Amino acid sequence: MTILLMGHPNVGKSAVFNRLTGANITESNYPGTTVDFTESYTFIGGKEAKIIDVPGTFSTEPKDEAEKVAMEILKEHEDAIVVAVLDATKVERGLYLALEIMEKNYPVVIALNMWDDAVKQNISIDVDRLEEILGVPVVPTVAISGEGISNLANKITEASRIDAEKLEKRIENLQNEI
Ligand SMILES: Nc1nc2c(ncn2[C@@H]2O[C@H](COP(=O)(O)OP(=O)(O)OP(=O)(O)O)[C@@H](O)[C@H]2O)c(=O)[nH]1
Ligand SMILES: [Mg+2]
C-alpha cells in the first residue's frame, strides 16, 4: 500500500507525515530536479505502507518544478491512496485539488488539518455533511498535537474509488451548497 500526502503548500502535510510515520524517514531529491520529497514506511491497519510527503501543489496542472514533481509522483503511484491535506480555515480552496485527484480515480481521504485554528476563528464545518456530499472520509486533524491522527489512519484503510458519474453529481451538489 502506498499513501501520498498531497495538498497546497503550508497546510501541514509534513506535520501529518511526521505524526503518521515517526522518525524513520528518507529524504531524497526527485531525479533530475532540485525538488526534495520525503518518504517512509509505517504500518496502517496492520499493513505495511509506504508514505510519501509530496511537494505542495495547488492543482493537478503544474505551474512550477515542485508541482511537476508532485504530479510525477501521483502518476507513478496509480495504486496509491491519497490523503488530501486541507487547511480547515480555507476548505473551499483545498477542496478543488482534492476533487481533481478524485476525478483521476484515486481513493481519497480528506484531512481537515489546522482544525485548532478553525475552532479559534469560529469557523464551523459540518464534517458529516461534507463526507456525505463528497462520498469520501473527512477527518479533522491537528498535526502539531496529534489530535485526529489515529482516526485518519483508520479512515485510510476504508478509502475507496468513486466512479466518475457519481462524482460529477456530487460536485454539482457541492456547488449548490457552498
Ligand atoms: N495550528 C496548527 N499549526 C499546524 C498544524 N499542522 C501544521 N502546523 C504548522 O503549520 C506550518 C506548516 O506545516 P508543514 O507541515 O511544514 O506544512 P507543509 O504542508 O508540509 O508545507 P510545505 O512542505 O512547505 O508545502 C508549521 O509551522 C506547522 O507547525 C495544525 O494542525 N495546527
Ligand atoms: Mg512539507
CSV table of C-alpha atoms and ligand atoms in Angstrom, one decimal:
chain,number,residue,atom,x,y,z
A,1,MET,CA,0.0,0.0,0.0
A,2,THR,CA,1.3,3.5,-0.9
A,3,ILE,CA,-0.1,6.6,0.7
A,4,LEU,CA,0.5,10.0,-0.8
A,5,LEU,CA,0.1,13.1,1.3
A,6,MET,CA,-0.9,15.9,-1.0
A,7,GLY,CA,-2.2,19.5,-0.6
A,8,HIS,CA,-1.4,23.1,-1.0
A,9,PRO,CA,1.9,24.5,0.4
A,10,ASN,CA,2.0,25.1,4.1
A,11,VAL,CA,-1.2,23.2,5.1
A,12,GLY,CA,0.7,20.8,7.5
A,13,LYS,CA,1.5,17.9,5.1
A,14,SER,CA,4.9,17.3,6.7
A,15,ALA,CA,3.5,17.6,10.2
A,16,VAL,CA,0.8,15.0,9.3
A,17,PHE,CA,3.6,12.8,7.7
A,18,ASN,CA,5.7,13.0,10.9
A,19,ARG,CA,2.8,12.0,13.0
A,20,LEU,CA,1.9,9.0,10.8
A,21,THR,CA,5.5,7.8,10.4
A,22,GLY,CA,7.6,8.8,13.4
A,23,ALA,CA,11.3,9.4,12.8
A,24,ASN,CA,12.2,6.7,10.2
A,25,ILE,CA,12.3,9.0,7.1
A,26,THR,CA,14.4,9.2,4.0
A,27,GLU,CA,14.8,12.5,2.3
A,28,SER,CA,15.6,12.4,-1.5
A,29,ASN,CA,16.0,14.6,-4.4
A,30,TYR,CA,13.5,13.8,-7.1
A,31,PRO,CA,15.6,12.5,-10.1
A,32,GLY,CA,16.7,15.3,-12.4
A,33,THR,CA,15.3,18.1,-10.2
A,34,THR,CA,16.2,20.2,-7.1
A,35,VAL,CA,12.9,19.2,-5.5
A,36,ASP,CA,13.1,17.4,-2.2
A,37,PHE,CA,10.5,14.9,-1.1
A,38,THR,CA,10.4,12.6,1.9
A,39,GLU,CA,9.2,9.0,2.2
A,40,SER,CA,8.9,6.5,4.9
A,41,TYR,CA,7.3,3.1,5.8
A,42,THR,CA,4.8,2.5,8.5
A,43,PHE,CA,2.0,0.2,9.5
A,44,ILE,CA,-1.5,1.3,8.8
A,45,GLY,CA,-4.3,-1.1,9.9
A,46,GLY,CA,-1.8,-3.9,10.3
A,47,LYS,CA,-0.5,-3.5,6.7
A,48,GLU,CA,2.9,-2.1,5.8
A,49,ALA,CA,2.5,1.2,3.9
A,50,LYS,CA,4.9,3.5,2.1
A,51,ILE,CA,4.1,7.1,2.8
A,52,ILE,CA,5.3,9.9,0.6
A,53,ASP,CA,5.2,13.6,1.7
A,54,VAL,CA,4.5,15.0,-1.8
A,55,PRO,CA,5.7,18.6,-2.6
A,56,GLY,CA,2.9,21.1,-2.2
A,57,THR,CA,0.7,21.8,-5.2
A,58,PHE,CA,-2.3,23.9,-5.9
A,59,SER,CA,-3.7,21.9,-8.8
A,60,THR,CA,-3.0,18.9,-11.0
A,61,GLU,CA,-1.9,21.2,-13.8
A,62,PRO,CA,1.7,22.0,-12.7
A,63,LYS,CA,2.9,25.6,-12.8
A,64,ASP,CA,6.5,25.1,-11.4
A,65,GLU,CA,9.1,22.4,-10.8
A,66,ALA,CA,7.7,21.3,-7.4
A,67,GLU,CA,4.2,20.9,-8.8
A,68,LYS,CA,5.6,18.9,-11.7
A,69,VAL,CA,7.3,16.6,-9.3
A,70,ALA,CA,4.0,16.3,-7.3
A,71,MET,CA,2.2,15.2,-10.5
A,72,GLU,CA,5.0,12.8,-11.5
A,73,ILE,CA,4.8,11.1,-8.0
A,74,LEU,CA,1.0,10.9,-8.4
A,75,LYS,CA,1.3,9.3,-11.9
A,76,GLU,CA,3.9,6.9,-10.7
A,77,HIS,CA,1.7,5.5,-8.0
A,78,GLU,CA,-1.6,4.6,-9.7
A,79,ASP,CA,-2.5,2.3,-6.8
A,80,ALA,CA,-1.9,4.8,-4.1
A,81,ILE,CA,-4.4,6.1,-1.6
A,82,VAL,CA,-4.2,9.9,-1.5
A,83,VAL,CA,-4.6,11.8,1.8
A,84,ALA,CA,-5.6,15.3,0.7
A,85,VAL,CA,-4.5,17.6,3.4
A,86,LEU,CA,-6.6,20.8,3.6
A,87,ASP,CA,-6.2,23.9,5.8
A,88,ALA,CA,-9.5,23.8,7.7
A,89,THR,CA,-9.6,27.6,7.7
A,90,LYS,CA,-9.6,27.6,3.9
A,91,VAL,CA,-11.6,24.5,3.0
A,92,GLU,CA,-13.1,25.7,-0.3
A,93,ARG,CA,-9.6,26.4,-1.8
A,94,GLY,CA,-8.2,23.0,-0.8
A,95,LEU,CA,-11.3,21.0,-2.0
A,96,TYR,CA,-10.6,21.9,-5.6
A,97,LEU,CA,-7.4,19.9,-5.6
A,98,ALA,CA,-9.0,17.0,-3.7
A,99,LEU,CA,-11.8,16.8,-6.3
A,100,GLU,CA,-9.2,16.9,-9.1
A,101,ILE,CA,-7.5,13.9,-7.6
A,102,MET,CA,-10.8,12.1,-7.1
A,103,GLU,CA,-11.5,12.7,-10.7
A,104,LYS,CA,-8.3,10.9,-11.6
A,105,ASN,CA,-9.9,7.9,-9.9
A,106,TYR,CA,-7.6,7.8,-6.8
A,107,PRO,CA,-9.2,6.8,-3.5
A,108,VAL,CA,-9.0,9.9,-1.3
A,109,VAL,CA,-9.3,10.7,2.4
A,110,ILE,CA,-9.5,14.3,3.4
A,111,ALA,CA,-7.7,15.6,6.4
A,112,LEU,CA,-9.1,18.9,7.6
A,113,ASN,CA,-5.8,20.0,9.3
A,114,MET,CA,-5.3,23.1,11.4
A,115,TRP,CA,-8.7,22.3,13.0
A,116,ASP,CA,-7.5,24.1,16.1
A,117,ASP,CA,-7.1,27.3,14.1
A,118,ALA,CA,-10.6,26.8,12.6
A,119,VAL,CA,-12.0,26.4,16.1
A,120,LYS,CA,-10.2,29.6,17.2
A,121,GLN,CA,-11.6,31.5,14.3
A,122,ASN,CA,-15.1,30.3,14.9
A,123,ILE,CA,-15.2,28.5,11.6
A,124,SER,CA,-17.7,25.7,11.9
A,125,ILE,CA,-17.6,22.9,9.4
A,126,ASP,CA,-20.2,20.2,9.1
A,127,VAL,CA,-17.9,17.2,8.7
A,128,ASP,CA,-20.6,14.6,8.4
A,129,ARG,CA,-22.4,16.7,5.7
A,130,LEU,CA,-19.1,17.2,3.8
A,131,GLU,CA,-18.4,13.4,4.0
A,132,GLU,CA,-21.9,12.7,2.7
A,133,ILE,CA,-21.6,15.1,-0.2
A,134,LEU,CA,-18.1,14.1,-1.3
A,135,GLY,CA,-18.5,10.4,-0.6
A,136,VAL,CA,-15.0,10.1,1.0
A,137,PRO,CA,-13.9,10.1,4.6
A,138,VAL,CA,-13.2,13.5,6.1
A,139,VAL,CA,-11.2,13.7,9.3
A,140,PRO,CA,-10.4,16.8,11.4
A,141,THR,CA,-6.8,16.8,12.4
A,142,VAL,CA,-4.4,18.9,14.5
A,143,ALA,CA,-1.0,17.6,13.3
A,144,ILE,CA,1.0,19.7,15.8
A,145,SER,CA,-0.8,18.0,18.8
A,146,GLY,CA,-1.6,14.6,17.1
A,147,GLU,CA,-5.3,15.1,17.6
A,148,GLY,CA,-7.3,13.1,14.9
A,149,ILE,CA,-4.2,11.3,13.5
A,150,SER,CA,-5.2,7.8,14.7
A,151,ASN,CA,-8.7,8.4,13.3
A,152,LEU,CA,-7.1,9.5,10.0
A,153,ALA,CA,-5.0,6.2,9.9
A,154,ASN,CA,-8.2,4.2,10.4
A,155,LYS,CA,-10.0,6.0,7.6
A,156,ILE,CA,-7.1,5.4,5.2
A,157,THR,CA,-7.9,1.7,5.3
A,158,GLU,CA,-11.5,2.5,4.3
A,159,ALA,CA,-10.7,4.7,1.3
A,160,SER,CA,-12.3,3.7,-2.0
A,161,ARG,CA,-12.6,5.0,-5.5
A,162,ILE,CA,-15.6,6.9,-6.7
A,163,ASP,CA,-16.9,6.4,-10.2
A,164,ALA,CA,-16.8,9.4,-12.5
A,165,GLU,CA,-20.6,9.8,-12.9
A,166,LYS,CA,-21.3,9.7,-9.2
A,167,LEU,CA,-18.5,12.2,-8.6
A,168,GLU,CA,-19.9,14.7,-11.1
A,169,LYS,CA,-23.3,14.6,-9.3
A,170,ARG,CA,-21.5,15.1,-6.0
A,171,ILE,CA,-19.6,18.1,-7.3
A,172,GLU,CA,-22.9,19.6,-8.6
A,173,ASN,CA,-24.5,19.1,-5.2
A,174,LEU,CA,-21.4,20.7,-3.5
A,175,GLN,CA,-21.6,23.7,-5.8
A,176,ASN,CA,-25.2,24.2,-4.9
A,177,GLU,CA,-24.4,24.1,-1.2
A,178,ILE,CA,-21.4,26.4,-0.9
B,1,LIG,N1,-2.1,25.4,14.4
B,1,LIG,C1,-1.6,24.4,13.7
B,1,LIG,N2,-0.5,24.5,13.1
B,1,LIG,C2,-0.1,23.5,12.3
B,1,LIG,C3,-0.8,22.3,12.2
B,1,LIG,N3,-0.2,21.4,11.3
B,1,LIG,C4,1.0,22.1,11.0
B,1,LIG,N4,1.0,23.3,11.6
B,1,LIG,C5,2.1,24.3,11.4
B,1,LIG,O1,1.9,24.9,10.1
B,1,LIG,C6,3.2,25.1,9.5
B,1,LIG,C7,3.4,24.4,8.2
B,1,LIG,O2,3.4,23.0,8.4
B,1,LIG,P1,4.2,22.0,7.5
B,1,LIG,O3,3.9,20.6,8.0
B,1,LIG,O4,5.6,22.4,7.2
B,1,LIG,O5,3.3,22.2,6.1
B,1,LIG,P2,3.6,21.6,4.7
B,1,LIG,O6,2.2,21.4,4.1
B,1,LIG,O7,4.4,20.4,4.8
B,1,LIG,O8,4.3,22.8,4.0
B,1,LIG,P3,5.2,22.7,2.6
B,1,LIG,O9,6.0,21.5,2.7
B,1,LIG,O10,6.0,24.0,2.6
B,1,LIG,O11,4.2,22.7,1.5
B,1,LIG,C8,4.3,24.7,10.5
B,1,LIG,O12,4.6,25.9,11.3
B,1,LIG,C9,3.5,23.7,11.4
B,1,LIG,O13,4.0,23.7,12.7
B,1,LIG,C10,-2.1,22.2,12.9
B,1,LIG,O14,-2.9,21.3,12.8
B,1,LIG,N5,-2.4,23.3,13.6
B,2,MG,MG,6.3,20.0,3.9
